[in-house]
Short mmCIF file of C-alpha atoms and ligand atoms in Angstrom, two decimals:
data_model
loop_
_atom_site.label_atom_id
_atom_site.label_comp_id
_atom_site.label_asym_id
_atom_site.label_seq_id
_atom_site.Cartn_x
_atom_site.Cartn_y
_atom_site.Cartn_z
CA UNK L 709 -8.66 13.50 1.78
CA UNK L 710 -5.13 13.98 0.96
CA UNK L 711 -5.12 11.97 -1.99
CA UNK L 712 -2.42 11.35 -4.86
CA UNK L 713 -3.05 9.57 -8.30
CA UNK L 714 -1.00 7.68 -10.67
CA UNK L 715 0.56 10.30 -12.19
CA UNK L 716 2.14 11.08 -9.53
CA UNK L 717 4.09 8.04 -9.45
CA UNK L 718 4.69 8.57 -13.46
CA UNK L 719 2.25 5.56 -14.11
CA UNK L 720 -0.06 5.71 -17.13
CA UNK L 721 -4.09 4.26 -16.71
CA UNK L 722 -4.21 1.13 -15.85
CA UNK L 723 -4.86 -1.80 -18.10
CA UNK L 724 -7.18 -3.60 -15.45
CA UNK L 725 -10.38 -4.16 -16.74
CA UNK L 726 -13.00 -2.66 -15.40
CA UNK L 727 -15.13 -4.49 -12.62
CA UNK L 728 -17.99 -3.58 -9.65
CA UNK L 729 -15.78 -4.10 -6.70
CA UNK L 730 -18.38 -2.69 -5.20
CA UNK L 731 -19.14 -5.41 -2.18
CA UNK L 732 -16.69 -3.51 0.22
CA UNK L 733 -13.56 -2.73 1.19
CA UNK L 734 -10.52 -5.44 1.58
CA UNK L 735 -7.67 -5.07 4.06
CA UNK L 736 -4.34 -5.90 3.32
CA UNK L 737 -0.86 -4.87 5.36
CA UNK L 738 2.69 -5.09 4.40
CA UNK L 739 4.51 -8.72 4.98
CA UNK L 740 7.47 -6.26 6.50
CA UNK L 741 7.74 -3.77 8.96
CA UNK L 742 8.99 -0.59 6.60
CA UNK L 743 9.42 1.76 9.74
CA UNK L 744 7.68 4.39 6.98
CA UNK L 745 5.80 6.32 10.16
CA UNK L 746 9.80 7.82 10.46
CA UNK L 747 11.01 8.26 7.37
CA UNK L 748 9.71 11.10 5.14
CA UNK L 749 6.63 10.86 2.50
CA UNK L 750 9.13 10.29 -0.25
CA UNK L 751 9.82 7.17 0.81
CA UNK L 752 6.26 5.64 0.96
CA UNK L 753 6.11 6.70 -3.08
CA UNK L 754 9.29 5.39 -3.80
CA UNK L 755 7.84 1.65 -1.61
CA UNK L 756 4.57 2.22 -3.69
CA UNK L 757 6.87 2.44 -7.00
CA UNK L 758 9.04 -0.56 -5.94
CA UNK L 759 5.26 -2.80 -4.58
CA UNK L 760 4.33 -2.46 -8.08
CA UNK L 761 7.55 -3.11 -9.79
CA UNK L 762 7.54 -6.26 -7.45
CA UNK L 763 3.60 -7.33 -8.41
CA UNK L 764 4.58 -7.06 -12.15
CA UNK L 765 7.84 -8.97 -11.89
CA UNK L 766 7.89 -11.44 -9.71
CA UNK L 767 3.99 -11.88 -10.00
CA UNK L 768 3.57 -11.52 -13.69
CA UNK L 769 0.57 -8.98 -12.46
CA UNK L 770 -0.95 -6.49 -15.38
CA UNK L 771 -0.21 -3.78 -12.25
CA UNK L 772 0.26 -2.95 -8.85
CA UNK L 773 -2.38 -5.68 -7.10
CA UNK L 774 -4.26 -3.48 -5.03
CA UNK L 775 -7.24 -0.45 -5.92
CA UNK L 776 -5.36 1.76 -3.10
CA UNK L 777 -2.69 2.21 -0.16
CA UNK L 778 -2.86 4.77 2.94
CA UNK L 779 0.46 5.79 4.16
CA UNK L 780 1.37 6.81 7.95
CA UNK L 781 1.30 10.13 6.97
CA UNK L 782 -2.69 10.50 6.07
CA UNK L 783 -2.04 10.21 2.25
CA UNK L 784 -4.47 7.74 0.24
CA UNK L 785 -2.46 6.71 -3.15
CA UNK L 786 -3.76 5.36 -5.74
CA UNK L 787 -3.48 1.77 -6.94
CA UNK L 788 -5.70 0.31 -9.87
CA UNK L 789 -8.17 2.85 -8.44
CA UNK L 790 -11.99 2.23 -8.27
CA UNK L 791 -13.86 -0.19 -9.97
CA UNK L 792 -11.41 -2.21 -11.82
CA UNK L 793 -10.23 -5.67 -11.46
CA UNK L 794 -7.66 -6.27 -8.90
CA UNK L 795 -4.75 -9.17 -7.93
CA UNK L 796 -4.56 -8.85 -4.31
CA UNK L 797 -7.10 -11.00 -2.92
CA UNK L 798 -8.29 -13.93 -5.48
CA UNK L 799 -11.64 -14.66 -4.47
CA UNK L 800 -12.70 -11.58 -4.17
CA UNK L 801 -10.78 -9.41 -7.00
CA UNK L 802 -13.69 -8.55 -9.06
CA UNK L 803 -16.30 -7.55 -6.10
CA UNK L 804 -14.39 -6.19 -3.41
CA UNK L 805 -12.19 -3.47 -3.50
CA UNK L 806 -8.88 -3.64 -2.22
CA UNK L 807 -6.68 -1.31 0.07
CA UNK L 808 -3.44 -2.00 1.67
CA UNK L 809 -1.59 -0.67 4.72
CA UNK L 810 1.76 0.77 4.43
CA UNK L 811 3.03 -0.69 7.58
CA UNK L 812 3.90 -4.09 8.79
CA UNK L 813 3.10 -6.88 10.98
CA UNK L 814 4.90 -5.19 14.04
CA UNK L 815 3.99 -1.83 13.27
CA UNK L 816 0.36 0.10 14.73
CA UNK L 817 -0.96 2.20 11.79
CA UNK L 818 -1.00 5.78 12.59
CA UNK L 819 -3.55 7.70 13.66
CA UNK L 820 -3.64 9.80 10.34
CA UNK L 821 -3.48 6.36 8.38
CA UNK L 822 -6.64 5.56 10.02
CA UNK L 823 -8.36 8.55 9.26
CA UNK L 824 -7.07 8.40 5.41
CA UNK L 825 -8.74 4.59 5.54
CA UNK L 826 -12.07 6.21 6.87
CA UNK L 827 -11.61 9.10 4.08
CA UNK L 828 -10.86 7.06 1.70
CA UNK L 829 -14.36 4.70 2.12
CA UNK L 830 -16.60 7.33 2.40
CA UNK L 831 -15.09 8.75 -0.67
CA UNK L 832 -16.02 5.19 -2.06
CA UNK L 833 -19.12 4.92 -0.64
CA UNK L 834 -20.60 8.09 -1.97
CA UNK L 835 -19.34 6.50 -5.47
CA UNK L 836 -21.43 3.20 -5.06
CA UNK L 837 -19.38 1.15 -2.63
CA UNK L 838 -21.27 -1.53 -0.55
CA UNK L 839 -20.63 -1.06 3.74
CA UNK L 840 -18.52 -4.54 3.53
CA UNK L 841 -15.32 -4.94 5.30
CA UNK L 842 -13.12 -7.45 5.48
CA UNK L 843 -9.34 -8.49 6.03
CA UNK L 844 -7.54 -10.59 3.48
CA UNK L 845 -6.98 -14.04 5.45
CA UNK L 846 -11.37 -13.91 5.03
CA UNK L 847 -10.79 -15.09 1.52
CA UNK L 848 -7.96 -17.45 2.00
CA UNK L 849 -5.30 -18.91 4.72
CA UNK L 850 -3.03 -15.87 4.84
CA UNK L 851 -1.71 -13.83 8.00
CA UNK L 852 -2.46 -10.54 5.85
CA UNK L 853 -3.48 -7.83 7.12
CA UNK L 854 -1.68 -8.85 10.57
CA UNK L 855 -3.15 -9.97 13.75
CA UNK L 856 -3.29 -5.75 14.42
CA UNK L 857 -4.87 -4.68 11.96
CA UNK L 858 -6.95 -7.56 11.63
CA UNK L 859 -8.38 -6.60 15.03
CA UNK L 860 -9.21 -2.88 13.64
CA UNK L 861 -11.22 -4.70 10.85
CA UNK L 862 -13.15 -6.44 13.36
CA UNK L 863 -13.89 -4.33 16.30
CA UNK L 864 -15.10 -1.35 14.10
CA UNK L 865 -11.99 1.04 14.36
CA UNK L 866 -11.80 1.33 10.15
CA UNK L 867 -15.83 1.98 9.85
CA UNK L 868 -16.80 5.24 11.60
CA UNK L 869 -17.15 8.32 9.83
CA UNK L 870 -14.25 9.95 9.24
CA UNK L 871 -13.80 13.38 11.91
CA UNK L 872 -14.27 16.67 10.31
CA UNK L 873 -11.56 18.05 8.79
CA UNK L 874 -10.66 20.28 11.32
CA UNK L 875 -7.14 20.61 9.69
CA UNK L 876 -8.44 22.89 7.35
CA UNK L 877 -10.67 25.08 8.83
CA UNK L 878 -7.73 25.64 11.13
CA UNK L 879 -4.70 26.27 8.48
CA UNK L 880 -7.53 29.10 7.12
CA UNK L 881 -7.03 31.21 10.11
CA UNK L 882 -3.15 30.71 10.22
CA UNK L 883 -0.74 33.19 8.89
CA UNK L 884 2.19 32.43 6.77
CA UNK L 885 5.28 32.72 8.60
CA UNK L 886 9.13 32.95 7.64
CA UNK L 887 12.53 34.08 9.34
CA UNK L 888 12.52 37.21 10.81
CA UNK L 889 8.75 36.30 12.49
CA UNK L 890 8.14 38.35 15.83
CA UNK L 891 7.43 36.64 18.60
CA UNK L 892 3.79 36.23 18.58
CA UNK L 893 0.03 33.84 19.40
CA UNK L 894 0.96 32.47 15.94
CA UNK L 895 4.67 32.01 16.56
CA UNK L 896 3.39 30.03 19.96
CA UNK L 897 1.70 27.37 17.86
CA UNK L 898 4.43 27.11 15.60
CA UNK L 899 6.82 26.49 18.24
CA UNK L 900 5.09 24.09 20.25
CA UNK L 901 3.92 22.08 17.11
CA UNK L 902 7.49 21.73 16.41
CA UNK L 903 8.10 20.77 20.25
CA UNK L 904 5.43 18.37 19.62
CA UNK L 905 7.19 16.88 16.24
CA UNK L 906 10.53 16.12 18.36
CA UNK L 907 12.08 19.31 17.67
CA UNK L 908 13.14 20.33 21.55
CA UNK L 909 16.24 21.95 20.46
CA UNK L 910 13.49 25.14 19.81
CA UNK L 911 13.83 25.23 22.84
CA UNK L 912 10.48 26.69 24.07
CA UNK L 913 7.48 28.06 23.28
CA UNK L 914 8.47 31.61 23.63
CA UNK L 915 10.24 33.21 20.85
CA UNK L 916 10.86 34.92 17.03
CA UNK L 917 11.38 32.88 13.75
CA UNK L 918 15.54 32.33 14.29
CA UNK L 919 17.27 29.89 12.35
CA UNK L 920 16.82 27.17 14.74
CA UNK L 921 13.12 27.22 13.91
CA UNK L 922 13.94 27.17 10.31
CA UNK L 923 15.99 24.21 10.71
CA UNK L 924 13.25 22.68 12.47
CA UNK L 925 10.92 23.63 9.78
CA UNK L 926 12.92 22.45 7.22
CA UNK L 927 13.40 19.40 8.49
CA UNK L 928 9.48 18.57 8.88
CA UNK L 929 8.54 19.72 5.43
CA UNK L 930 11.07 17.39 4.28
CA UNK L 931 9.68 14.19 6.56
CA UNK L 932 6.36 15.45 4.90
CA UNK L 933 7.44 15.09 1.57
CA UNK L 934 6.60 18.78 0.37
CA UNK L 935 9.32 21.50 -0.43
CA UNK L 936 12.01 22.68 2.18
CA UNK L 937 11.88 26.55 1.95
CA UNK L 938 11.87 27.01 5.67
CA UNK L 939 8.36 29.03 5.22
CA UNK L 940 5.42 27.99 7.03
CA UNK L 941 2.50 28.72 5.15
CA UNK L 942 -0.84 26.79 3.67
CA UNK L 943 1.21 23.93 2.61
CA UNK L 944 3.52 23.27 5.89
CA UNK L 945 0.78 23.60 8.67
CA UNK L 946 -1.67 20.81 7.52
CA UNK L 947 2.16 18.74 7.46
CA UNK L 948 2.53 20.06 10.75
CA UNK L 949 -0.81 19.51 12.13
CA UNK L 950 -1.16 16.01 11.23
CA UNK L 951 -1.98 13.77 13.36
CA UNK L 952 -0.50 10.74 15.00
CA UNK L 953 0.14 8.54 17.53
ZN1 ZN J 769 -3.10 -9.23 1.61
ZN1 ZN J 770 3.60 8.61 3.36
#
């Protein structure tokens, strides 16, 4: 689980008191489509940022409202975190826990948000969490989490196990690779994973690291929201790799 705390976001602990939330897990989506699946990961902290600058404003909330949020690309961030009291769903703030969806009413989550949502509960689950899940408008009259996610509650989508990481197991065996990269098996991959990421002026799967590649590169480390030094190592396959829709 790709997985980023409060720090992160330059937030201290939170003062939320602690509480079980430990019936299950609580859906909850975004009231507006974002369009975060295109823009890069630095936008999804900087929405997270603003989400809780909004819930302590305008709601005269301690915090953010929610225990978590999974973004489109795979990453769980942290919210109140587990076991303390939450905002988000009144009703159901001290026994459930909640998690929201960064992506709105018109917007399918991602593949990899999916899988964070699975990751992310059996995290939970090995920590106490009850099997329970439910969608926000199940504890009062509210569209939230949207008529398509709402149908991923319910038809079991968000409660499988989560796949093996295969990502990993997979970046293990992969060289690092900069400009200047001969043509190679490796090089293949590269290319066509950068085919695959809407990168056709590569041209083709045959070929050396030249600076269109690093472009390319470049350009996908900075949609991932990890540092643009055109070198594809440990840290730009799993970006690469990811999977989505
Ligand atoms: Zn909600
Ligand atoms: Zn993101």
């Amino acid at each position: 689980m790709e997985f980023e705390r409060r720090s992160v976001f330059g937030w201290g602990a939170t003062p939320a008191p602690f509480a079980p939330c430990d019936a299950g897990l609580v859906v909850h989506y975004d009231g507006s489509n974002q369009g975060l699946a295109s823009k890069p990961h630095s936008a999804c902290r900087r929405y997270w940022d603003q989400t809780r600058d909004f819930h302590m404003r305008a709601n005269g909330w301690i915090d953010v409202g929610y225990g978590f949020a999974v973004c489109p690309h795979s990453i769980v961030m942290e919210g109140r975190g587990w076991q303390r009291a939450q905002a988000a769903q009144p009703g159901g703030n001290t026994t459930w826990t909640s998690v929201t969806f960064m992506s709105g009413p018109g917007e399918d989550p991602t593949a990899g948000q999916i899988r964070a949502f699975k990751e992310l509960r059996a995290w939970l689950r090995g920590k106490g969490l009850g099997s329970g899940i439910r969608g926000h408008r199940d504890f009062i009259s509210t569209s939230c989490p949207g008529d398509r996610l709402y149908r991923l509650v319910r038809d079991g989508t968000l409660t499988g196990a989560p796949a093996k990481n295969w990502t990993e197991d997979m970046v293990k065996k992969l060289p690092t690779l900069g400009k200047g990269a001969k043509p190679s098996e490796d090089m293949q991959t590269l290319r066509s994973l950068l085919l695959a990421r809407s990168h056709p002026e590569v041209g083709g799967i045959e070929g050396g690291f030249d600076a269109t590649v690093e472009r390319a590169v470049k350009a996908v480390q900075e949609w991932g929201g990890i540092e643009a030094d055109g070198i594809v190592g440990p840290k730009t396959w799993p970006v690469l790799l990811r999977v989505h829709k």
